[in-house]
Amino acid sequence: MSNPVKKERLEVPIWHKPYLTIDEATAYTGIGREKLREMTRFADCPFVLWVGKRRMIKRELFDEYIEKMYEI
C-alpha cells in the first residue's frame, strides 16, 4: 500500500498578501464585513479586484485609500 502524501498548505501572513478576501480584510483592518461590501460594490472602486463573483481587496491600494480617509 502506498502512503498518501500530505500536502502542506503554505500560510502567508495577511500583511504579506497582495490580495485579501473580505474576511481577511475585516481581520486586517477591523472594518466590518458589511461596510467593506458596501465600499467595494461599485465597478470604479480603486482597490477591488473581481474574480468572477468574488471580491478581492488590493491590500496596498486599500492601505493608501484608508490613510487618506477621515471617515468611512
mmCIF file of N, CA, C and O in Angstrom:
data_model
loop_
_atom_site.group_PDB
_atom_site.id
_atom_site.type_symbol
_atom_site.label_atom_id
_atom_site.label_comp_id
_atom_site.label_asym_id
_atom_site.label_seq_id
_atom_site.Cartn_x
_atom_site.Cartn_y
_atom_site.Cartn_z
ATOM 1 N N MET A 1 0.830 -1.185 0.000
ATOM 2 C CA MET A 1 0.000 0.000 0.000
ATOM 3 C C MET A 1 0.873 1.247 0.000
ATOM 4 O O MET A 1 1.858 1.307 0.695
ATOM 5 N N SER A 2 0.447 2.191 -0.755
ATOM 6 C CA SER A 2 1.197 3.435 -0.774
ATOM 7 C C SER A 2 0.653 4.380 0.293
ATOM 8 O O SER A 2 -0.530 4.375 0.598
ATOM 9 N N ASN A 3 1.534 5.148 0.831
ATOM 10 C CA ASN A 3 1.165 6.110 1.861
ATOM 11 C C ASN A 3 0.825 7.435 1.187
ATOM 12 O O ASN A 3 1.661 7.994 0.474
ATOM 13 N N PRO A 4 -0.411 7.926 1.367
ATOM 14 C CA PRO A 4 -0.743 9.211 0.734
ATOM 15 C C PRO A 4 0.136 10.335 1.268
ATOM 16 O O PRO A 4 0.403 10.426 2.451
ATOM 17 N N VAL A 5 0.591 11.159 0.363
ATOM 18 C CA VAL A 5 1.462 12.281 0.731
ATOM 19 C C VAL A 5 0.579 13.451 1.137
ATOM 20 O O VAL A 5 -0.309 13.862 0.410
ATOM 21 N N LYS A 6 0.845 13.961 2.326
ATOM 22 C CA LYS A 6 0.117 15.144 2.785
ATOM 23 C C LYS A 6 0.740 16.374 2.150
ATOM 24 O O LYS A 6 1.952 16.543 2.167
ATOM 25 N N LYS A 7 -0.110 17.186 1.574
ATOM 26 C CA LYS A 7 0.381 18.441 1.004
ATOM 27 C C LYS A 7 0.272 19.514 2.064
ATOM 28 O O LYS A 7 -0.785 19.714 2.640
ATOM 29 N N GLU A 8 1.385 20.156 2.327
ATOM 30 C CA GLU A 8 1.382 21.257 3.286
ATOM 31 C C GLU A 8 0.832 22.490 2.629
ATOM 32 O O GLU A 8 1.198 22.823 1.509
ATOM 33 N N ARG A 9 -0.051 23.158 3.318
ATOM 34 C CA ARG A 9 -0.588 24.410 2.801
ATOM 35 C C ARG A 9 0.227 25.539 3.400
ATOM 36 O O ARG A 9 0.341 25.659 4.613
ATOM 37 N N LEU A 10 0.775 26.346 2.560
ATOM 38 C CA LEU A 10 1.601 27.456 2.997
ATOM 39 C C LEU A 10 0.699 28.579 3.485
ATOM 40 O O LEU A 10 -0.173 29.042 2.746
ATOM 41 N N GLU A 11 0.861 28.983 4.712
ATOM 42 C CA GLU A 11 0.081 30.086 5.271
ATOM 43 C C GLU A 11 0.910 31.364 5.188
ATOM 44 O O GLU A 11 1.970 31.462 5.787
ATOM 45 N N VAL A 12 0.401 32.295 4.429
ATOM 46 C CA VAL A 12 1.067 33.584 4.255
ATOM 47 C C VAL A 12 0.394 34.587 5.182
ATOM 48 O O VAL A 12 -0.834 34.691 5.186
ATOM 49 N N PRO A 13 1.170 35.330 5.983
ATOM 50 C CA PRO A 13 0.551 36.342 6.849
ATOM 51 C C PRO A 13 -0.235 37.364 6.025
ATOM 52 O O PRO A 13 0.172 37.717 4.910
ATOM 53 N N ILE A 14 -1.340 37.834 6.573
ATOM 54 C CA ILE A 14 -2.214 38.772 5.865
ATOM 55 C C ILE A 14 -1.444 39.983 5.361
ATOM 56 O O ILE A 14 -1.650 40.428 4.238
ATOM 57 N N TRP A 15 -0.546 40.520 6.155
ATOM 58 C CA TRP A 15 0.161 41.749 5.771
ATOM 59 C C TRP A 15 1.163 41.515 4.636
ATOM 60 O O TRP A 15 1.715 42.452 4.101
ATOM 61 N N HIS A 16 1.371 40.264 4.227
ATOM 62 C CA HIS A 16 2.231 39.954 3.089
ATOM 63 C C HIS A 16 1.436 39.618 1.829
ATOM 64 O O HIS A 16 2.012 39.529 0.751
ATOM 65 N N LYS A 17 0.136 39.422 1.968
ATOM 66 C CA LYS A 17 -0.690 39.053 0.817
ATOM 67 C C LYS A 17 -1.014 40.280 -0.026
ATOM 68 O O LYS A 17 -1.398 41.313 0.508
ATOM 69 N N PRO A 18 -0.896 40.170 -1.344
ATOM 70 C CA PRO A 18 -1.250 41.305 -2.193
ATOM 71 C C PRO A 18 -2.761 41.497 -2.314
ATOM 72 O O PRO A 18 -3.227 42.608 -2.511
ATOM 73 N N TYR A 19 -3.524 40.409 -2.192
ATOM 74 C CA TYR A 19 -4.982 40.464 -2.311
ATOM 75 C C TYR A 19 -5.605 39.781 -1.104
ATOM 76 O O TYR A 19 -5.137 38.730 -0.673
ATOM 77 N N LEU A 20 -6.653 40.396 -0.563
ATOM 78 C CA LEU A 20 -7.321 39.864 0.617
ATOM 79 C C LEU A 20 -8.777 39.561 0.305
ATOM 80 O O LEU A 20 -9.420 40.295 -0.446
ATOM 81 N N THR A 21 -9.290 38.511 0.916
ATOM 82 C CA THR A 21 -10.724 38.256 0.854
ATOM 83 C C THR A 21 -11.407 39.279 1.767
ATOM 84 O O THR A 21 -10.738 39.966 2.558
ATOM 85 N N ILE A 22 -12.713 39.356 1.690
ATOM 86 C CA ILE A 22 -13.456 40.260 2.576
ATOM 87 C C ILE A 22 -13.190 39.895 4.036
ATOM 88 O O ILE A 22 -12.952 40.779 4.870
ATOM 89 N N ASP A 23 -13.201 38.604 4.359
ATOM 90 C CA ASP A 23 -12.948 38.177 5.740
ATOM 91 C C ASP A 23 -11.534 38.536 6.195
ATOM 92 O O ASP A 23 -11.326 38.976 7.331
ATOM 93 N N GLU A 24 -10.546 38.371 5.321
ATOM 94 C CA GLU A 24 -9.170 38.745 5.664
ATOM 95 C C GLU A 24 -9.053 40.250 5.842
ATOM 96 O O GLU A 24 -8.370 40.720 6.767
ATOM 97 N N ALA A 25 -9.701 41.023 4.972
ATOM 98 C CA ALA A 25 -9.666 42.484 5.082
ATOM 99 C C ALA A 25 -10.335 42.943 6.376
ATOM 100 O O ALA A 25 -9.892 43.914 6.990
ATOM 101 N N THR A 26 -11.384 42.247 6.793
ATOM 102 C CA THR A 26 -12.031 42.559 8.064
ATOM 103 C C THR A 26 -11.069 42.326 9.231
ATOM 104 O O THR A 26 -10.926 43.176 10.107
ATOM 105 N N ALA A 27 -10.383 41.194 9.222
ATOM 106 C CA ALA A 27 -9.403 40.893 10.273
ATOM 107 C C ALA A 27 -8.232 41.871 10.233
ATOM 108 O O ALA A 27 -7.728 42.299 11.271
ATOM 109 N N TYR A 28 -7.806 42.245 9.044
ATOM 110 C CA TYR A 28 -6.652 43.126 8.846
ATOM 111 C C TYR A 28 -6.936 44.548 9.314
ATOM 112 O O TYR A 28 -6.071 45.194 9.910
ATOM 113 N N THR A 29 -8.162 45.051 9.070
ATOM 114 C CA THR A 29 -8.456 46.451 9.342
ATOM 115 C C THR A 29 -9.368 46.699 10.529
ATOM 116 O O THR A 29 -9.370 47.788 11.078
ATOM 117 N N GLY A 30 -10.168 45.707 10.878
ATOM 118 C CA GLY A 30 -11.171 45.918 11.923
ATOM 119 C C GLY A 30 -12.443 46.562 11.381
ATOM 120 O O GLY A 30 -13.365 46.847 12.130
ATOM 121 N N ILE A 31 -12.493 46.791 10.075
ATOM 122 C CA ILE A 31 -13.693 47.334 9.442
ATOM 123 C C ILE A 31 -14.664 46.183 9.233
ATOM 124 O O ILE A 31 -14.263 45.102 8.795
ATOM 125 N N GLY A 32 -15.918 46.414 9.531
ATOM 126 C CA GLY A 32 -16.920 45.361 9.433
ATOM 127 C C GLY A 32 -17.110 44.815 8.024
ATOM 128 O O GLY A 32 -16.883 45.509 7.031
ATOM 129 N N ARG A 33 -17.543 43.588 7.979
ATOM 130 C CA ARG A 33 -17.755 42.875 6.714
ATOM 131 C C ARG A 33 -18.767 43.609 5.812
ATOM 132 O O ARG A 33 -18.530 43.772 4.620
ATOM 133 N N GLU A 34 -19.883 44.031 6.383
ATOM 134 C CA GLU A 34 -20.907 44.715 5.582
ATOM 135 C C GLU A 34 -20.417 46.066 5.079
ATOM 136 O O GLU A 34 -20.736 46.474 3.964
ATOM 137 N N LYS A 35 -19.643 46.765 5.883
ATOM 138 C CA LYS A 35 -19.079 48.049 5.453
ATOM 139 C C LYS A 35 -18.122 47.843 4.282
ATOM 140 O O LYS A 35 -18.122 48.598 3.320
ATOM 141 N N LEU A 36 -17.297 46.800 4.354
ATOM 142 C CA LEU A 36 -16.381 46.506 3.255
ATOM 143 C C LEU A 36 -17.148 46.128 1.992
ATOM 144 O O LEU A 36 -16.777 46.541 0.892
ATOM 145 N N ARG A 37 -18.206 45.380 2.139
ATOM 146 C CA ARG A 37 -19.029 45.026 0.977
ATOM 147 C C ARG A 37 -19.629 46.286 0.352
ATOM 148 O O ARG A 37 -19.654 46.433 -0.864
ATOM 149 N N GLU A 38 -20.094 47.192 1.200
ATOM 150 C CA GLU A 38 -20.655 48.460 0.725
ATOM 151 C C GLU A 38 -19.601 49.276 -0.019
ATOM 152 O O GLU A 38 -19.853 49.840 -1.082
ATOM 153 N N MET A 39 -18.400 49.344 0.542
ATOM 154 C CA MET A 39 -17.322 50.133 -0.049
ATOM 155 C C MET A 39 -16.855 49.566 -1.383
ATOM 156 O O MET A 39 -16.346 50.308 -2.225
ATOM 157 N N THR A 40 -17.004 48.277 -1.600
ATOM 158 C CA THR A 40 -16.442 47.621 -2.785
ATOM 159 C C THR A 40 -17.490 47.212 -3.817
ATOM 160 O O THR A 40 -17.167 46.517 -4.770
ATOM 161 N N ARG A 41 -18.709 47.662 -3.671
ATOM 162 C CA ARG A 41 -19.762 47.166 -4.560
ATOM 163 C C ARG A 41 -19.756 47.806 -5.949
ATOM 164 O O ARG A 41 -20.321 47.261 -6.875
ATOM 165 N N PHE A 42 -19.113 48.936 -6.116
ATOM 166 C CA PHE A 42 -19.131 49.633 -7.405
ATOM 167 C C PHE A 42 -17.930 49.258 -8.270
ATOM 168 O O PHE A 42 -16.834 49.032 -7.761
ATOM 169 N N ALA A 43 -18.143 49.247 -9.565
ATOM 170 C CA ALA A 43 -17.101 48.846 -10.513
ATOM 171 C C ALA A 43 -15.896 49.780 -10.497
ATOM 172 O O ALA A 43 -14.788 49.363 -10.813
ATOM 173 N N ASP A 44 -16.102 51.053 -10.118
ATOM 174 C CA ASP A 44 -14.983 52.004 -10.144
ATOM 175 C C ASP A 44 -14.196 52.047 -8.828
ATOM 176 O O ASP A 44 -13.344 52.903 -8.654
ATOM 177 N N CYS A 45 -14.449 51.123 -7.923
ATOM 178 C CA CYS A 45 -13.701 51.073 -6.659
ATOM 179 C C CYS A 45 -12.232 50.778 -6.985
ATOM 180 O O CYS A 45 -11.927 49.765 -7.621
ATOM 181 N N PRO A 46 -11.314 51.656 -6.571
ATOM 182 C CA PRO A 46 -9.917 51.520 -6.983
ATOM 183 C C PRO A 46 -9.166 50.359 -6.328
ATOM 184 O O PRO A 46 -8.110 49.975 -6.801
ATOM 185 N N PHE A 47 -9.690 49.802 -5.254
ATOM 186 C CA PHE A 47 -8.945 48.765 -4.539
ATOM 187 C C PHE A 47 -9.625 47.402 -4.536
ATOM 188 O O PHE A 47 -9.291 46.537 -3.735
ATOM 189 N N VAL A 48 -10.562 47.180 -5.457
ATOM 190 C CA VAL A 48 -11.215 45.875 -5.531
ATOM 191 C C VAL A 48 -10.877 45.206 -6.856
ATOM 192 O O VAL A 48 -10.764 45.859 -7.891
ATOM 193 N N LEU A 49 -10.660 43.905 -6.797
ATOM 194 C CA LEU A 49 -10.445 43.073 -7.971
ATOM 195 C C LEU A 49 -11.521 42.001 -7.942
ATOM 196 O O LEU A 49 -11.649 41.276 -6.963
ATOM 197 N N TRP A 50 -12.320 41.942 -8.988
ATOM 198 C CA TRP A 50 -13.372 40.933 -9.076
ATOM 199 C C TRP A 50 -12.804 39.685 -9.737
ATOM 200 O O TRP A 50 -12.251 39.748 -10.823
ATOM 201 N N VAL A 51 -12.937 38.562 -9.076
ATOM 202 C CA VAL A 51 -12.546 37.262 -9.613
ATOM 203 C C VAL A 51 -13.848 36.475 -9.719
ATOM 204 O O VAL A 51 -14.301 35.886 -8.742
ATOM 205 N N GLY A 52 -14.473 36.557 -10.880
ATOM 206 C CA GLY A 52 -15.821 36.019 -11.029
ATOM 207 C C GLY A 52 -16.757 36.868 -10.174
ATOM 208 O O GLY A 52 -16.818 38.077 -10.316
ATOM 209 N N LYS A 53 -17.444 36.227 -9.236
ATOM 210 C CA LYS A 53 -18.330 36.959 -8.318
ATOM 211 C C LYS A 53 -17.652 37.264 -6.986
ATOM 212 O O LYS A 53 -18.251 37.832 -6.095
ATOM 213 N N ARG A 54 -16.413 36.869 -6.871
ATOM 214 C CA ARG A 54 -15.669 37.040 -5.615
ATOM 215 C C ARG A 54 -14.885 38.346 -5.627
ATOM 216 O O ARG A 54 -14.200 38.669 -6.594
ATOM 217 N N ARG A 55 -14.972 39.086 -4.524
ATOM 218 C CA ARG A 55 -14.231 40.347 -4.388
ATOM 219 C C ARG A 55 -12.913 40.094 -3.678
ATOM 220 O O ARG A 55 -12.882 39.460 -2.625
ATOM 221 N N MET A 56 -11.860 40.627 -4.243
ATOM 222 C CA MET A 56 -10.560 40.589 -3.589
ATOM 223 C C MET A 56 -10.124 42.033 -3.381
ATOM 224 O O MET A 56 -10.278 42.874 -4.269
ATOM 225 N N ILE A 57 -9.607 42.316 -2.214
ATOM 226 C CA ILE A 57 -9.157 43.655 -1.864
ATOM 227 C C ILE A 57 -7.670 43.766 -2.183
ATOM 228 O O ILE A 57 -6.870 42.963 -1.707
ATOM 229 N N LYS A 58 -7.308 44.756 -2.988
ATOM 230 C CA LYS A 58 -5.906 45.025 -3.289
ATOM 231 C C LYS A 58 -5.327 45.722 -2.057
ATOM 232 O O LYS A 58 -5.563 46.901 -1.816
ATOM 233 N N ARG A 59 -4.581 44.972 -1.270
ATOM 234 C CA ARG A 59 -4.161 45.422 0.060
ATOM 235 C C ARG A 59 -3.408 46.755 0.052
ATOM 236 O O ARG A 59 -3.736 47.659 0.822
ATOM 237 N N GLU A 60 -2.419 46.910 -0.807
ATOM 238 C CA GLU A 60 -1.623 48.143 -0.793
ATOM 239 C C GLU A 60 -2.463 49.360 -1.191
ATOM 240 O O GLU A 60 -2.354 50.415 -0.567
ATOM 241 N N LEU A 61 -3.298 49.207 -2.220
ATOM 242 C CA LEU A 61 -4.169 50.317 -2.621
ATOM 243 C C LEU A 61 -5.194 50.620 -1.533
ATOM 244 O O LEU A 61 -5.539 51.782 -1.294
ATOM 245 N N PHE A 62 -5.673 49.588 -0.870
ATOM 246 C CA PHE A 62 -6.625 49.768 0.225
ATOM 247 C C PHE A 62 -5.969 50.507 1.390
ATOM 248 O O PHE A 62 -6.550 51.430 1.965
ATOM 249 N N ASP A 63 -4.735 50.134 1.711
ATOM 250 C CA ASP A 63 -3.985 50.839 2.765
ATOM 251 C C ASP A 63 -3.859 52.328 2.431
ATOM 252 O O ASP A 63 -4.071 53.185 3.287
ATOM 253 N N GLU A 64 -3.497 52.638 1.186
ATOM 254 C CA GLU A 64 -3.358 54.036 0.760
ATOM 255 C C GLU A 64 -4.697 54.770 0.843
ATOM 256 O O GLU A 64 -4.750 55.915 1.295
ATOM 257 N N TYR A 65 -5.751 54.114 0.417
ATOM 258 C CA TYR A 65 -7.088 54.704 0.458
ATOM 259 C C TYR A 65 -7.490 55.033 1.900
ATOM 260 O O TYR A 65 -7.932 56.138 2.191
ATOM 261 N N ILE A 66 -7.304 54.100 2.797
ATOM 262 C CA ILE A 66 -7.675 54.276 4.196
ATOM 263 C C ILE A 66 -6.853 55.396 4.836
ATOM 264 O O ILE A 66 -7.374 56.189 5.629
ATOM 265 N N GLU A 67 -5.573 55.482 4.502
ATOM 266 C CA GLU A 67 -4.702 56.525 5.047
ATOM 267 C C GLU A 67 -5.208 57.920 4.718
ATOM 268 O O GLU A 67 -5.083 58.856 5.505
ATOM 269 N N LYS A 68 -5.814 58.087 3.553
ATOM 270 C CA LYS A 68 -6.288 59.396 3.099
ATOM 271 C C LYS A 68 -7.675 59.753 3.644
ATOM 272 O O LYS A 68 -8.071 60.909 3.590
ATOM 273 N N MET A 69 -8.393 58.765 4.137
ATOM 274 C CA MET A 69 -9.780 58.989 4.563
ATOM 275 C C MET A 69 -9.852 59.558 5.985
ATOM 276 O O MET A 69 -9.060 59.193 6.846
ATOM 277 N N TYR A 70 -10.812 60.413 6.185
ATOM 278 C CA TYR A 70 -11.112 60.923 7.512
ATOM 279 C C TYR A 70 -12.208 60.086 8.144
ATOM 280 O O TYR A 70 -12.222 59.830 9.332
ATOM 281 N N GLU A 71 -13.145 59.662 7.311
ATOM 282 C CA GLU A 71 -14.292 58.895 7.779
ATOM 283 C C GLU A 71 -14.725 57.940 6.691
ATOM 284 O O GLU A 71 -14.654 58.254 5.499
ATOM 285 N N ILE A 72 -15.160 56.745 7.093
ATOM 286 C CA ILE A 72 -15.705 55.804 6.104
ATOM 287 C C ILE A 72 -17.066 55.336 6.539
ATOM 288 O O ILE A 72 -17.458 55.448 7.662
#
